[in-house]
Amino acid sequence: MDAKAGCGPQSDPEFFAALDDLFARYPEAADKYAITCMTMQLDVLKIDFRRQVGVSRVEDGRLVTEYVDRDAATRTRSGTCCGWWHGECILKCDPPPV
C-alpha cells in the first residue's frame, strides 16, 4: 500500500528540504530543535491553544503531557522550556526531578 504520510518528510518534502538547508547553515541549532506534527493535539484531542498549554513532566521514565488552562500554567510553571507554535509558547515543562 502506498499511503501518503499525514506528517513528515513524505508529506511535506519541500518544507523538510528547507529545514535541512537551514540546519546545514546553522549546525549548532540542529540539536536544539525538533519538529512536531500537531495533528494529535489539534484534530484528535481538540486542544485549543488560545486557552490551553501543554505541561510536560518526566514520570517513571516517561514524558507525560497534560493540557491545562493558560492562566494556571503561567502561575505555576517556570517556563524553563517551551514548545512554540505560531510564535506562542504552547508547551511548558515542570522542573526536572532533583
PDB file of C-alpha atoms in Angstrom:
ATOM      1  CA  MET A   1       0.000   0.000   0.000  1.00  0.00           C
ATOM      2  CA  ASP A   2       1.353   3.458  -0.929  1.00  0.00           C
ATOM      3  CA  ALA A   3      -0.433   5.557   1.708  1.00  0.00           C
ATOM      4  CA  LYS A   4       0.917   9.074   1.978  1.00  0.00           C
ATOM      5  CA  ALA A   5       2.043  10.106   5.455  1.00  0.00           C
ATOM      6  CA  GLY A   6      -0.047  12.783   7.154  1.00  0.00           C
ATOM      7  CA  CYS A   7       3.052  14.489   8.520  1.00  0.00           C
ATOM      8  CA  GLY A   8       6.760  14.433   7.923  1.00  0.00           C
ATOM      9  CA  PRO A   9       9.188  14.486   5.006  1.00  0.00           C
ATOM     10  CA  GLN A  10       6.984  12.233   2.862  1.00  0.00           C
ATOM     11  CA  SER A  11       4.021  14.614   3.004  1.00  0.00           C
ATOM     12  CA  ASP A  12       5.966  17.923   3.072  1.00  0.00           C
ATOM     13  CA  PRO A  13       9.234  17.278   1.192  1.00  0.00           C
ATOM     14  CA  GLU A  14       9.886  20.923   0.285  1.00  0.00           C
ATOM     15  CA  PHE A  15       9.500  22.067   3.892  1.00  0.00           C
ATOM     16  CA  PHE A  16      11.864  19.412   5.211  1.00  0.00           C
ATOM     17  CA  ALA A  17      14.389  20.109   2.442  1.00  0.00           C
ATOM     18  CA  ALA A  18      14.364  23.767   3.518  1.00  0.00           C
ATOM     19  CA  LEU A  19      14.886  22.679   7.140  1.00  0.00           C
ATOM     20  CA  ASP A  20      17.833  20.518   6.075  1.00  0.00           C
ATOM     21  CA  ASP A  21      19.343  23.538   4.317  1.00  0.00           C
ATOM     22  CA  LEU A  22      18.709  25.747   7.351  1.00  0.00           C
ATOM     23  CA  PHE A  23      20.301  23.303   9.786  1.00  0.00           C
ATOM     24  CA  ALA A  24      23.256  22.895   7.433  1.00  0.00           C
ATOM     25  CA  ARG A  25      23.756  26.673   7.667  1.00  0.00           C
ATOM     26  CA  TYR A  26      23.309  26.649  11.478  1.00  0.00           C
ATOM     27  CA  PRO A  27      24.541  23.245  12.700  1.00  0.00           C
ATOM     28  CA  GLU A  28      24.700  24.411  16.334  1.00  0.00           C
ATOM     29  CA  ALA A  29      20.926  24.920  16.237  1.00  0.00           C
ATOM     30  CA  ALA A  30      20.144  21.483  14.808  1.00  0.00           C
ATOM     31  CA  ASP A  31      20.411  19.763  18.208  1.00  0.00           C
ATOM     32  CA  LYS A  32      18.260  22.386  19.947  1.00  0.00           C
ATOM     33  CA  TYR A  33      15.040  21.998  17.967  1.00  0.00           C
ATOM     34  CA  ALA A  34      12.579  19.292  16.953  1.00  0.00           C
ATOM     35  CA  ILE A  35       9.626  19.304  14.571  1.00  0.00           C
ATOM     36  CA  THR A  36       6.285  18.016  15.847  1.00  0.00           C
ATOM     37  CA  CYS A  37       3.178  17.122  13.900  1.00  0.00           C
ATOM     38  CA  MET A  38       0.262  18.816  15.655  1.00  0.00           C
ATOM     39  CA  THR A  39      -2.437  16.509  14.234  1.00  0.00           C
ATOM     40  CA  MET A  40      -2.964  14.612  17.500  1.00  0.00           C
ATOM     41  CA  GLN A  41      -3.357  17.731  19.610  1.00  0.00           C
ATOM     42  CA  LEU A  42      -5.486  19.736  17.179  1.00  0.00           C
ATOM     43  CA  ASP A  43      -7.609  17.158  15.379  1.00  0.00           C
ATOM     44  CA  VAL A  44      -7.858  14.258  17.838  1.00  0.00           C
ATOM     45  CA  LEU A  45      -7.605  15.846  21.302  1.00  0.00           C
ATOM     46  CA  LYS A  46      -9.193  19.138  20.135  1.00  0.00           C
ATOM     47  CA  ILE A  47      -6.764  21.244  22.191  1.00  0.00           C
ATOM     48  CA  ASP A  48      -7.489  24.987  21.976  1.00  0.00           C
ATOM     49  CA  PHE A  49      -4.031  26.545  22.275  1.00  0.00           C
ATOM     50  CA  ARG A  50      -5.547  30.001  22.729  1.00  0.00           C
ATOM     51  CA  ARG A  51      -6.893  28.797  26.106  1.00  0.00           C
ATOM     52  CA  GLN A  52      -4.663  25.843  26.983  1.00  0.00           C
ATOM     53  CA  VAL A  53      -0.986  24.993  27.199  1.00  0.00           C
ATOM     54  CA  GLY A  54       0.696  21.595  27.472  1.00  0.00           C
ATOM     55  CA  VAL A  55       2.731  20.975  30.619  1.00  0.00           C
ATOM     56  CA  SER A  56       5.224  18.103  30.453  1.00  0.00           C
ATOM     57  CA  ARG A  57       6.996  16.229  33.204  1.00  0.00           C
ATOM     58  CA  VAL A  58       9.135  13.109  33.500  1.00  0.00           C
ATOM     59  CA  GLU A  59       7.355  10.340  35.377  1.00  0.00           C
ATOM     60  CA  ASP A  60       8.757   6.825  35.743  1.00  0.00           C
ATOM     61  CA  GLY A  61      10.963   7.265  32.687  1.00  0.00           C
ATOM     62  CA  ARG A  62       8.099   8.574  30.552  1.00  0.00           C
ATOM     63  CA  LEU A  63       7.346  12.053  29.293  1.00  0.00           C
ATOM     64  CA  VAL A  64       3.795  12.929  30.367  1.00  0.00           C
ATOM     65  CA  THR A  65       1.992  15.966  28.955  1.00  0.00           C
ATOM     66  CA  GLU A  66      -1.208  17.437  30.387  1.00  0.00           C
ATOM     67  CA  TYR A  67      -3.118  20.336  28.852  1.00  0.00           C
ATOM     68  CA  VAL A  68      -4.179  22.981  31.379  1.00  0.00           C
ATOM     69  CA  ASP A  69      -5.635  26.490  31.294  1.00  0.00           C
ATOM     70  CA  ARG A  70      -3.010  29.056  30.310  1.00  0.00           C
ATOM     71  CA  ASP A  71      -3.555  31.155  33.448  1.00  0.00           C
ATOM     72  CA  ALA A  72      -2.854  28.213  35.762  1.00  0.00           C
ATOM     73  CA  ALA A  73       0.236  27.201  33.807  1.00  0.00           C
ATOM     74  CA  THR A  74       1.615  30.735  33.864  1.00  0.00           C
ATOM     75  CA  ARG A  75       1.231  30.953  37.647  1.00  0.00           C
ATOM     76  CA  THR A  76       2.780  27.578  38.457  1.00  0.00           C
ATOM     77  CA  ARG A  77       5.407  26.828  35.783  1.00  0.00           C
ATOM     78  CA  SER A  78       8.848  28.330  35.409  1.00  0.00           C
ATOM     79  CA  GLY A  79       8.887  28.152  31.617  1.00  0.00           C
ATOM     80  CA  THR A  80      12.423  26.746  31.507  1.00  0.00           C
ATOM     81  CA  CYS A  81      11.490  25.051  28.267  1.00  0.00           C
ATOM     82  CA  CYS A  82       8.883  25.902  25.728  1.00  0.00           C
ATOM     83  CA  GLY A  83       7.303  24.441  22.613  1.00  0.00           C
ATOM     84  CA  TRP A  84       6.495  27.179  20.106  1.00  0.00           C
ATOM     85  CA  TRP A  85       3.544  27.321  17.718  1.00  0.00           C
ATOM     86  CA  HIS A  86       2.741  30.417  15.668  1.00  0.00           C
ATOM     87  CA  GLY A  87       5.115  32.414  17.870  1.00  0.00           C
ATOM     88  CA  GLU A  88       3.417  31.426  21.123  1.00  0.00           C
ATOM     89  CA  CYS A  89       4.551  29.013  23.828  1.00  0.00           C
ATOM     90  CA  ILE A  90       2.163  26.032  23.841  1.00  0.00           C
ATOM     91  CA  LEU A  91       4.237  23.541  25.852  1.00  0.00           C
ATOM     92  CA  LYS A  92       5.971  24.203  29.167  1.00  0.00           C
ATOM     93  CA  CYS A  93       7.973  21.871  31.357  1.00  0.00           C
ATOM     94  CA  ASP A  94       7.946  21.216  35.045  1.00  0.00           C
ATOM     95  CA  PRO A  95      11.432  21.460  36.520  1.00  0.00           C
ATOM     96  CA  PRO A  96      13.330  18.172  36.276  1.00  0.00           C
ATOM     97  CA  PRO A  97      13.199  15.983  39.394  1.00  0.00           C
ATOM     98  CA  VAL A  98      16.098  16.511  41.795  1.00  0.00           C
TER      99      VAL A  98
END
